[in-house]
Structures are given as structure tokens and as C-alpha cells.
């Protein structure tokens, strides 16, 4: 096996696929989605997701 | 290889997300509408947390016709979609990314690994924050401001994640010395987490809602999130078992002995 089955091995074997633009795009998408669902309290966004937040037990206004 | 993990995470997330969307539509939306109806008498409480102009459409908020983006789609409907995305996000993050990197370090095999990952995800996203900020129905006045609570929630997520990672690390380190000792060692970070919750600022809540209603609401939220994580773990374990069989089949067909490096 080229890479041992360890956390370090996983990072090594993923490295070729983790090009900078891909990582940037992926992290941006996740951050936007996560941030919108968890922390945005801007009135329009908040009012729209208010029920989902309470349903998931995320603290809200 | 990372790709197949991400795809599995996405699929598991879709299953859990759709279930959560249905949960919001069928159970949570009516419950929240009821809570807002019950608490509606002392209207205007929303704006009282200091974030002025918090509710542009305050009037509609307590009623069924609360409007969402541009007032075209109803807010409860958008929340259903929000539930789907919540499931997707958890699936991709926990079972796509985290599981790919941490799988070798997670104790157990097969479905046990999936279940442990789900438990860790639950503690991180919900369990740890709920120690200080338990789920509240709308219309509950809380001592801390919204901003303070959001920051606290984020901090507790981080604390929950740290506790899980630390517990895994300790468990793996002590495993050779006996399972019992390893389990006790792994419990220490979680005890610390609970202890931390007592040290943090309290957030007394005052509510006009009946105590039984609040209890029912909380039970419902806990049930919803437990369902999400159970579905994530179950779907993921099922998909992973299937993919593994496929990979072995592929390996024997083509005569490759290592499906991982063959990619
Ligand atoms: Zn809210």
C-alpha cells in the first residue's frame, strides 16, 4: 500500500486532489452555507430560516 | 478516494436532509406557529434584544403568513428547504470530509465507525451548545443578547469538537492498556465539557409559555436531531458497505490487489 491507513496517510493521499482553487471553492461554499444557516441574523435571512433554526435547536433571537 | 467519501457524505446528507425537511414541515412548523400564537400576546418581544429593526415584517411574524425572501415564498416553506440543506451540510462535513481524514483514527469497524462519527457530530453541532443554550421555542426571553448567544453557540461547537477529538486521541492511546482504561480516559474530555458548561455565563430564560409546552418542544427538537444523525450514520454505513463490496469485486475482476492505489 502506497499510503498507510493513518490520518496522516489520508492527508497524503488526498493532497494531489486538493488543488488550491478546489479547496478555496469547497471551503467557501461550506462556509457560506454554514454561516447562513447558523449565524446570519440579517432580517430577511433570519425570518426565512427562523423555523429551521428553532427546529434544529440553534439559538435564535 | 476522497471523492467517493464526499459522494457518500452527500448522499447520506440528502437522505437525512429530506427527512429533516419533512420533520420541519410536518412537526416543527406547526409547533413553532403554536408557540408564536401562545407567546403572541406580549408582541414586540423580538425587537427587545437590542438589534433594532430586527424584524422588518414583525406584524406577520406571529401569524401563519410570515413572509420570507421577497415575500414570494412563505418563511415556513423556506425553513423546510433550510432543513434539507442543514442535513446536506452535516452529511458532507461529517461523513464526507471529517470521516475521510479521521476514519483510521475512529475506533471500531464498519457501522460502528459511522455511529461514532455521528455521535461526535451530534455532540459538536448540538450536544455541547445545548449544555448552555438548550433548544427554546420562539417567544422565550433570554438573558443574553442574540449576538452573545451566537458567539457562545459557536464557541461551544468548537469545545464540543475538541472534546470529541481529544477523546478519540486518548482512547487510541490507551487502548493497548485495556479497553476499560481507554474508555475512562476518553470520558475525561466529555466531563470537562460538562464542567465547562457550569462555569460559563448562565442564560436564564423567562417565558410565558406553559412548562409542558417548552418540554414538548425540546423533546421534539432532540428527536429531530437524533433522527438526523441516526439517518446519516445508517445511510453512510449502508453505502460504505456497498461500495466496499463493489471495490473488492472490481479488484478481483481487473486483477488489482489494492483498490485504494488503483483508484
Ligand atoms: Zn428567530
mmCIF file of C-alpha atoms and ligand atoms in Angstrom:
data_model
loop_
_atom_site.group_PDB
_atom_site.id
_atom_site.type_symbol
_atom_site.label_atom_id
_atom_site.label_comp_id
_atom_site.label_asym_id
_atom_site.label_seq_id
_atom_site.Cartn_x
_atom_site.Cartn_y
_atom_site.Cartn_z
ATOM 1 C CA UNK A 1 0.000 0.000 0.000
ATOM 2 C CA UNK A 2 1.411 3.374 -1.002
ATOM 3 C CA UNK A 3 -0.032 5.204 1.965
ATOM 4 C CA UNK A 4 -0.516 3.705 5.398
ATOM 5 C CA UNK A 5 -4.028 3.678 6.774
ATOM 6 C CA UNK A 6 -3.485 6.515 9.192
ATOM 7 C CA UNK A 7 -4.826 10.031 9.423
ATOM 8 C CA UNK A 8 -1.516 11.239 8.068
ATOM 9 C CA UNK A 9 -1.734 8.755 5.200
ATOM 10 C CA UNK A 10 -5.180 10.035 4.336
ATOM 11 C CA UNK A 11 -3.925 13.600 4.161
ATOM 12 C CA UNK A 12 -1.034 12.498 1.951
ATOM 13 C CA UNK A 13 -3.229 10.571 -0.457
ATOM 14 C CA UNK A 14 -5.719 13.422 -0.730
ATOM 15 C CA UNK A 15 -3.054 16.019 -1.413
ATOM 16 C CA UNK A 16 -2.938 15.640 -5.247
ATOM 17 C CA UNK A 17 -6.705 16.174 -5.455
ATOM 18 C CA UNK A 18 -6.632 19.173 -3.127
ATOM 19 C CA UNK A 19 -5.683 21.911 -5.574
ATOM 20 C CA UNK A 20 -5.881 25.452 -4.255
ATOM 21 C CA UNK A 21 -8.918 26.534 -6.330
ATOM 22 C CA UNK A 22 -10.855 23.408 -5.352
ATOM 23 C CA UNK A 23 -10.103 23.815 -1.668
ATOM 24 C CA UNK A 24 -10.971 27.506 -1.847
ATOM 25 C CA UNK A 25 -14.232 26.837 -3.660
ATOM 26 C CA UNK A 26 -15.204 23.991 -1.342
ATOM 27 C CA UNK A 27 -14.443 25.886 1.832
ATOM 28 C CA UNK A 28 -16.238 28.978 0.536
ATOM 29 C CA UNK A 29 -19.397 27.012 -0.278
ATOM 30 C CA UNK A 30 -19.382 25.264 3.087
ATOM 31 C CA UNK A 31 -18.661 28.490 4.935
ATOM 32 C CA UNK A 32 -21.455 30.377 3.160
ATOM 33 C CA UNK A 33 -23.985 27.612 3.739
ATOM 34 C CA UNK A 34 -22.962 27.010 7.326
ATOM 35 C CA UNK A 35 -22.817 30.682 8.138
ATOM 36 C CA UNK A 36 -26.204 31.371 6.555
ATOM 37 C CA UNK A 37 -27.882 28.562 8.455
ATOM 38 C CA UNK A 38 -26.152 29.146 11.770
ATOM 39 C CA UNK A 39 -25.261 32.773 12.279
ATOM 40 C CA UNK A 40 -26.825 35.244 9.865
ATOM 41 C CA UNK A 41 -29.350 37.369 11.722
ATOM 42 C CA UNK A 42 -29.966 39.808 8.883
ATOM 43 C CA UNK A 43 -33.764 40.256 9.000
ATOM 44 C CA UNK A 44 -34.688 38.753 5.626
ATOM 45 C CA UNK A 45 -32.457 35.724 6.054
ATOM 46 C CA UNK A 46 -33.357 35.315 9.692
ATOM 47 C CA UNK A 47 -37.090 35.490 9.139
ATOM 48 C CA UNK A 48 -36.862 32.960 6.348
ATOM 49 C CA UNK A 49 -34.852 30.432 8.308
ATOM 50 C CA UNK A 50 -36.329 31.197 11.716
ATOM 51 C CA UNK A 51 -38.353 27.979 11.901
ATOM 52 C CA UNK A 52 -35.488 25.794 10.682
ATOM 53 C CA UNK A 53 -33.206 27.264 13.319
ATOM 54 C CA UNK A 54 -35.632 26.667 16.134
ATOM 55 C CA UNK A 55 -36.378 23.186 14.775
ATOM 56 C CA UNK A 56 -32.676 22.329 14.829
ATOM 57 C CA UNK A 57 -32.227 23.801 18.299
ATOM 58 C CA UNK A 58 -29.839 26.517 17.123
ATOM 59 C CA UNK A 59 -30.039 29.549 19.337
ATOM 60 C CA UNK A 60 -32.102 32.332 17.805
ATOM 61 C CA UNK A 61 -33.369 35.769 18.713
ATOM 62 C CA UNK B 1 -10.747 8.222 -2.968
ATOM 63 C CA UNK B 2 -11.637 11.493 -1.231
ATOM 64 C CA UNK B 3 -14.227 11.934 -3.943
ATOM 65 C CA UNK B 4 -16.056 8.702 -3.124
ATOM 66 C CA UNK B 5 -16.177 9.781 0.523
ATOM 67 C CA UNK B 6 -17.621 13.148 -0.435
ATOM 68 C CA UNK B 7 -20.235 11.483 -2.628
ATOM 69 C CA UNK B 8 -21.226 9.124 0.183
ATOM 70 C CA UNK B 9 -21.425 12.051 2.587
ATOM 71 C CA UNK B 10 -23.571 13.971 0.141
ATOM 72 C CA UNK B 11 -25.933 11.033 -0.358
ATOM 73 C CA UNK B 12 -26.255 10.384 3.369
ATOM 74 C CA UNK B 13 -26.791 14.124 3.834
ATOM 75 C CA UNK B 14 -29.539 14.128 1.233
ATOM 76 C CA UNK B 15 -31.409 11.312 2.972
ATOM 77 C CA UNK B 16 -31.088 12.977 6.383
ATOM 78 C CA UNK B 17 -31.819 16.409 4.890
ATOM 79 C CA UNK B 18 -35.032 15.338 3.207
ATOM 80 C CA UNK B 19 -36.114 13.686 6.446
ATOM 81 C CA UNK B 20 -35.316 16.864 8.374
ATOM 82 C CA UNK B 21 -37.190 18.929 5.793
ATOM 83 C CA UNK B 22 -40.237 16.727 6.299
ATOM 84 C CA UNK B 23 -39.756 16.985 10.051
ATOM 85 C CA UNK B 24 -39.771 20.787 9.827
ATOM 86 C CA UNK B 25 -42.824 20.769 7.565
ATOM 87 C CA UNK B 26 -44.927 18.252 9.474
ATOM 88 C CA UNK B 27 -43.890 18.678 13.113
ATOM 89 C CA UNK B 28 -41.766 21.763 13.732
ATOM 90 C CA UNK B 29 -43.628 24.379 11.691
ATOM 91 C CA UNK B 30 -46.999 23.760 13.386
ATOM 92 C CA UNK B 31 -45.284 23.608 16.784
ATOM 93 C CA UNK B 32 -43.471 26.902 16.204
ATOM 94 C CA UNK B 33 -46.635 28.537 14.911
ATOM 95 C CA UNK B 34 -48.383 27.351 18.073
ATOM 96 C CA UNK B 35 -45.572 28.753 20.219
ATOM 97 C CA UNK B 36 -45.790 32.094 18.463
ATOM 98 C CA UNK B 37 -49.534 32.061 18.908
ATOM 99 C CA UNK B 38 -49.189 31.343 22.627
ATOM 100 C CA UNK B 39 -46.493 33.972 23.103
ATOM 101 C CA UNK B 40 -48.060 36.428 20.701
ATOM 102 C CA UNK B 41 -49.896 38.375 23.402
ATOM 103 C CA UNK B 42 -46.872 40.308 24.507
ATOM 104 C CA UNK B 43 -45.870 41.155 20.973
ATOM 105 C CA UNK B 44 -42.777 43.104 20.156
ATOM 106 C CA UNK B 45 -40.529 40.954 22.285
ATOM 107 C CA UNK B 46 -38.485 40.152 19.220
ATOM 108 C CA UNK B 47 -37.034 43.608 18.979
ATOM 109 C CA UNK B 48 -36.217 43.759 22.670
ATOM 110 C CA UNK B 49 -32.778 42.203 22.312
ATOM 111 C CA UNK B 50 -31.293 45.434 21.131
ATOM 112 C CA UNK B 51 -30.693 44.563 17.493
ATOM 113 C CA UNK B 52 -33.028 47.300 16.371
ATOM 114 C CA UNK B 53 -35.153 46.744 13.311
ATOM 115 C CA UNK B 54 -34.579 43.068 13.784
ATOM 116 C CA UNK B 55 -37.919 42.171 12.393
ATOM 117 C CA UNK B 56 -38.873 44.163 9.378
ATOM 118 C CA UNK B 57 -42.059 42.171 8.989
ATOM 119 C CA UNK B 58 -42.840 41.948 12.656
ATOM 120 C CA UNK B 59 -46.546 42.046 12.108
ATOM 121 C CA UNK B 60 -46.559 38.907 10.069
ATOM 122 C CA UNK B 61 -44.188 37.046 12.285
ATOM 123 C CA UNK B 62 -46.606 35.771 14.836
ATOM 124 C CA UNK B 63 -49.079 34.581 12.252
ATOM 125 C CA UNK B 64 -49.132 31.877 9.654
ATOM 126 C CA UNK B 65 -48.464 34.274 6.808
ATOM 127 C CA UNK B 66 -44.955 35.267 7.884
ATOM 128 C CA UNK B 67 -43.235 36.099 4.635
ATOM 129 C CA UNK B 68 -39.780 35.008 3.604
ATOM 130 C CA UNK B 69 -37.443 36.202 0.884
ATOM 131 C CA UNK B 70 -39.133 38.973 -1.119
ATOM 132 C CA UNK B 71 -42.410 37.866 0.364
ATOM 133 C CA UNK B 72 -42.895 35.455 -2.532
ATOM 134 C CA UNK B 73 -42.271 32.193 -0.764
ATOM 135 C CA UNK B 74 -43.577 31.668 2.740
ATOM 136 C CA UNK B 75 -40.967 31.573 5.502
ATOM 137 C CA UNK B 76 -42.041 28.181 6.884
ATOM 138 C CA UNK B 77 -41.511 26.764 3.398
ATOM 139 C CA UNK B 78 -38.013 28.207 3.168
ATOM 140 C CA UNK B 79 -37.320 26.655 6.546
ATOM 141 C CA UNK B 80 -38.207 23.268 5.075
ATOM 142 C CA UNK B 81 -35.549 23.856 2.408
ATOM 143 C CA UNK B 82 -33.225 25.085 5.153
ATOM 144 C CA UNK B 83 -33.736 21.744 6.891
ATOM 145 C CA UNK B 84 -32.736 19.886 3.732
ATOM 146 C CA UNK B 85 -29.579 21.991 3.415
ATOM 147 C CA UNK B 86 -28.792 21.507 7.085
ATOM 148 C CA UNK B 87 -28.800 17.733 6.537
ATOM 149 C CA UNK B 88 -26.686 18.090 3.395
ATOM 150 C CA UNK B 89 -24.152 20.271 5.163
ATOM 151 C CA UNK B 90 -23.838 17.872 8.096
ATOM 152 C CA UNK B 91 -23.518 14.919 5.728
ATOM 153 C CA UNK B 92 -20.774 16.466 3.614
ATOM 154 C CA UNK B 93 -18.826 17.840 6.561
ATOM 155 C CA UNK B 94 -19.080 14.869 8.885
ATOM 156 C CA UNK B 95 -19.198 11.902 6.545
ATOM 157 C CA UNK B 96 -17.525 13.463 3.505
ATOM 158 C CA UNK B 97 -14.600 15.452 4.854
ATOM 159 C CA UNK B 98 -14.134 14.557 8.524
ATOM 160 C CA UNK B 99 -14.775 10.858 8.037
ATOM 161 C CA UNK B 100 -12.305 10.625 5.166
ATOM 162 C CA UNK B 101 -9.484 12.121 7.178
ATOM 163 C CA UNK B 102 -10.317 10.653 10.581
ATOM 164 C CA UNK B 103 -11.541 7.177 9.630
ATOM 165 C CA UNK B 104 -8.245 5.468 10.525
ATOM 166 C CA UNK B 105 -8.396 7.017 13.996
ATOM 167 C CA UNK B 106 -12.051 6.255 14.759
ATOM 168 C CA UNK B 107 -12.411 3.145 16.936
ATOM 169 C CA UNK B 108 -14.353 0.141 15.692
ATOM 170 C CA UNK B 109 -15.111 -1.115 12.225
ATOM 171 C CA UNK B 110 -17.823 -0.646 9.639
ATOM 172 C CA UNK B 111 -21.114 0.616 11.012
ATOM 173 C CA UNK B 112 -19.563 1.252 14.431
ATOM 174 C CA UNK B 113 -17.249 3.846 12.918
ATOM 175 C CA UNK B 114 -20.204 5.558 11.258
ATOM 176 C CA UNK B 115 -22.127 5.588 14.524
ATOM 177 C CA UNK B 116 -19.177 7.042 16.437
ATOM 178 C CA UNK B 117 -18.704 9.726 13.799
ATOM 179 C CA UNK B 118 -22.401 10.590 14.064
ATOM 180 C CA UNK B 119 -22.203 10.756 17.846
ATOM 181 C CA UNK B 120 -19.230 13.090 17.555
ATOM 182 C CA UNK B 121 -21.110 15.213 15.050
ATOM 183 C CA UNK B 122 -24.108 15.455 17.334
ATOM 184 C CA UNK B 123 -22.004 16.452 20.336
ATOM 185 C CA UNK B 124 -20.227 19.097 18.262
ATOM 186 C CA UNK B 125 -23.171 20.656 16.490
ATOM 187 C CA UNK B 126 -25.925 20.290 19.084
ATOM 188 C CA UNK B 127 -24.969 18.494 22.289
ATOM 189 C CA UNK B 128 -22.229 20.797 23.521
ATOM 190 C CA UNK B 129 -24.042 24.075 22.710
ATOM 191 C CA UNK B 130 -27.252 22.752 24.278
ATOM 192 C CA UNK B 131 -25.482 22.348 27.624
ATOM 193 C CA UNK B 132 -25.635 26.120 27.962
ATOM 194 C CA UNK B 133 -28.212 27.073 25.338
ATOM 195 C CA UNK B 134 -30.889 24.389 25.288
ATOM 196 C CA UNK B 135 -33.402 24.494 22.405
ATOM 197 C CA UNK B 136 -36.013 27.185 23.025
ATOM 198 C CA UNK B 137 -39.321 27.718 21.326
ATOM 199 C CA UNK B 138 -39.810 31.196 19.852
ATOM 200 C CA UNK B 139 -41.094 33.768 22.290
ATOM 201 C CA UNK B 140 -38.755 32.926 25.144
ATOM 202 C CA UNK B 141 -36.908 35.871 26.627
ATOM 203 C CA UNK B 142 -33.271 35.060 27.276
ATOM 204 C CA UNK B 143 -30.885 36.995 29.474
ATOM 205 C CA UNK B 144 -28.041 37.065 26.972
ATOM 206 C CA UNK B 145 -28.314 39.054 23.754
ATOM 207 C CA UNK B 146 -28.672 37.262 20.431
ATOM 208 C CA UNK B 147 -25.137 38.157 19.403
ATOM 209 C CA UNK B 148 -23.698 36.910 22.676
ATOM 210 C CA UNK B 149 -25.616 33.675 22.345
ATOM 211 C CA UNK B 150 -24.496 33.122 18.763
ATOM 212 C CA UNK B 151 -20.881 33.627 19.789
ATOM 213 C CA UNK B 152 -21.389 31.290 22.735
ATOM 214 C CA UNK B 153 -23.005 28.709 20.473
ATOM 215 C CA UNK B 154 -20.053 28.834 18.078
ATOM 216 C CA UNK B 155 -17.558 28.604 20.932
ATOM 217 C CA UNK B 156 -19.329 25.591 22.394
ATOM 218 C CA UNK B 157 -19.336 23.879 19.000
ATOM 219 C CA UNK B 158 -15.582 24.308 18.979
ATOM 220 C CA UNK B 159 -15.360 22.998 22.549
ATOM 221 C CA UNK B 160 -17.530 20.002 21.625
ATOM 222 C CA UNK B 161 -15.373 19.220 18.618
ATOM 223 C CA UNK B 162 -12.215 19.481 20.694
ATOM 224 C CA UNK B 163 -13.660 17.148 23.330
ATOM 225 C CA UNK B 164 -14.531 14.552 20.671
ATOM 226 C CA UNK B 165 -11.120 14.708 19.006
ATOM 227 C CA UNK B 166 -9.347 14.593 22.343
ATOM 228 C CA UNK B 167 -11.470 11.644 23.500
ATOM 229 C CA UNK B 168 -10.612 9.764 20.320
ATOM 230 C CA UNK B 169 -6.949 10.551 20.748
ATOM 231 C CA UNK B 170 -6.898 9.438 24.380
ATOM 232 C CA UNK B 171 -8.888 6.286 23.602
ATOM 233 C CA UNK B 172 -6.498 5.227 20.839
ATOM 234 C CA UNK B 173 -3.503 5.952 23.030
ATOM 235 C CA UNK B 174 -4.780 3.911 25.981
ATOM 236 C CA UNK B 175 -6.406 1.090 24.029
ATOM 237 C CA UNK B 176 -3.437 -1.229 24.315
ATOM 238 C CA UNK B 177 -3.566 -0.966 28.093
ATOM 239 C CA UNK B 178 -7.101 -2.335 28.208
ATOM 240 C CA UNK B 179 -10.478 -1.234 26.963
ATOM 241 C CA UNK B 180 -11.779 -0.148 30.363
ATOM 242 C CA UNK B 181 -8.936 2.237 30.975
ATOM 243 C CA UNK B 182 -9.267 3.621 27.455
ATOM 244 C CA UNK B 183 -12.969 4.294 27.960
ATOM 245 C CA UNK B 184 -12.365 6.036 31.277
ATOM 246 C CA UNK B 185 -9.671 8.145 29.644
ATOM 247 C CA UNK B 186 -11.984 9.031 26.778
ATOM 248 C CA UNK B 187 -14.670 10.122 29.245
ATOM 249 C CA UNK B 188 -12.421 12.793 30.771
ATOM 250 C CA UNK B 189 -12.736 15.337 27.908
ATOM 251 C CA UNK B 190 -16.527 14.979 27.968
ATOM 252 C CA UNK B 191 -16.657 15.507 31.730
ATOM 253 C CA UNK B 192 -14.519 18.595 31.236
ATOM 254 C CA UNK B 193 -17.006 19.782 28.626
ATOM 255 C CA UNK B 194 -19.915 19.391 31.034
ATOM 256 C CA UNK B 195 -17.883 21.141 33.719
ATOM 257 C CA UNK B 196 -17.192 23.990 31.336
ATOM 258 C CA UNK B 197 -20.917 24.465 30.842
ATOM 259 C CA UNK B 198 -21.301 25.247 34.559
ATOM 260 C CA UNK B 199 -18.542 27.847 34.506
ATOM 261 C CA UNK B 200 -19.897 29.746 31.507
ATOM 262 C CA UNK B 201 -22.340 32.639 31.971
ATOM 263 C CA UNK B 202 -25.822 31.429 32.755
ATOM 264 C CA UNK B 203 -28.624 32.338 30.404
ATOM 265 C CA UNK B 204 -31.796 32.439 32.464
ATOM 266 C CA UNK B 205 -34.899 32.436 30.321
ATOM 267 C CA UNK B 206 -38.282 33.859 31.126
ATOM 268 C CA UNK B 207 -41.246 32.566 29.256
ATOM 269 C CA UNK B 208 -44.945 32.935 29.171
ATOM 270 C CA UNK B 209 -45.282 29.533 27.575
ATOM 271 C CA UNK B 210 -46.557 26.582 29.599
ATOM 272 C CA UNK B 211 -43.696 24.500 31.017
ATOM 273 C CA UNK B 212 -45.137 21.357 29.419
ATOM 274 C CA UNK B 213 -45.146 23.054 26.031
ATOM 275 C CA UNK B 214 -41.487 24.009 26.334
ATOM 276 C CA UNK B 215 -40.648 20.448 27.399
ATOM 277 C CA UNK B 216 -42.546 19.035 24.434
ATOM 278 C CA UNK B 217 -40.821 21.468 22.104
ATOM 279 C CA UNK B 218 -37.403 20.443 23.390
ATOM 280 C CA UNK B 219 -38.231 16.756 23.130
ATOM 281 C CA UNK B 220 -39.259 17.366 19.546
ATOM 282 C CA UNK B 221 -36.025 19.166 18.675
ATOM 283 C CA UNK B 222 -33.906 16.475 20.327
ATOM 284 C CA UNK B 223 -35.882 13.823 18.470
ATOM 285 C CA UNK B 224 -35.358 15.672 15.178
ATOM 286 C CA UNK B 225 -31.601 15.936 15.559
ATOM 287 C CA UNK B 226 -31.290 12.358 16.851
ATOM 288 C CA UNK B 227 -33.194 11.270 13.749
ATOM 289 C CA UNK B 228 -30.857 13.274 11.505
ATOM 290 C CA UNK B 229 -27.706 11.734 12.955
ATOM 291 C CA UNK B 230 -29.163 8.231 13.042
ATOM 292 C CA UNK B 231 -30.116 8.519 9.392
ATOM 293 C CA UNK B 232 -26.715 9.950 8.499
ATOM 294 C CA UNK B 233 -24.892 7.115 10.255
ATOM 295 C CA UNK B 234 -27.241 4.422 8.950
ATOM 296 C CA UNK B 235 -27.195 5.596 5.355
ATOM 297 C CA UNK B 236 -23.463 6.130 5.442
ATOM 298 C CA UNK B 237 -22.736 2.672 6.883
ATOM 299 C CA UNK B 238 -25.013 1.113 4.291
ATOM 300 C CA UNK B 239 -23.410 2.998 1.398
ATOM 301 C CA UNK B 240 -19.884 2.303 2.646
ATOM 302 C CA UNK B 241 -20.585 -1.428 2.966
ATOM 303 C CA UNK B 242 -21.992 -1.482 -0.571
ATOM 304 C CA UNK B 243 -19.081 0.471 -2.040
ATOM 305 C CA UNK B 244 -16.592 -1.792 -0.327
ATOM 306 C CA UNK B 245 -18.155 -4.855 -1.891
ATOM 307 C CA UNK B 246 -18.081 -3.106 -5.269
ATOM 308 C CA UNK B 247 -14.423 -2.197 -4.873
ATOM 309 C CA UNK B 248 -13.474 -5.757 -3.951
ATOM 310 C CA UNK B 249 -15.468 -7.031 -6.884
ATOM 311 C CA UNK B 250 -13.721 -4.554 -9.163
ATOM 312 C CA UNK B 251 -10.337 -5.533 -7.779
ATOM 313 C CA UNK B 252 -10.892 -9.244 -8.409
ATOM 314 C CA UNK B 253 -12.343 -8.562 -11.865
ATOM 315 C CA UNK B 254 -9.402 -6.488 -13.012
ATOM 316 C CA UNK B 255 -6.841 -8.380 -11.016
ATOM 317 C CA UNK B 256 -5.711 -5.405 -8.979
ATOM 318 C CA UNK B 257 -4.932 -6.226 -5.396
ATOM 319 C CA UNK B 258 -5.276 -2.767 -3.944
ATOM 320 C CA UNK B 259 -8.364 -0.780 -4.908
ATOM 321 C CA UNK B 260 -7.073 2.211 -2.979
ATOM 322 C CA UNK B 261 -3.938 2.831 -5.011
ATOM 323 C CA UNK B 262 -5.587 1.641 -8.216
ATOM 324 C CA UNK B 263 -8.114 4.431 -7.858
HETATM 325 ZN ZN1 LIG C 1 -35.527 33.597 15.202
#
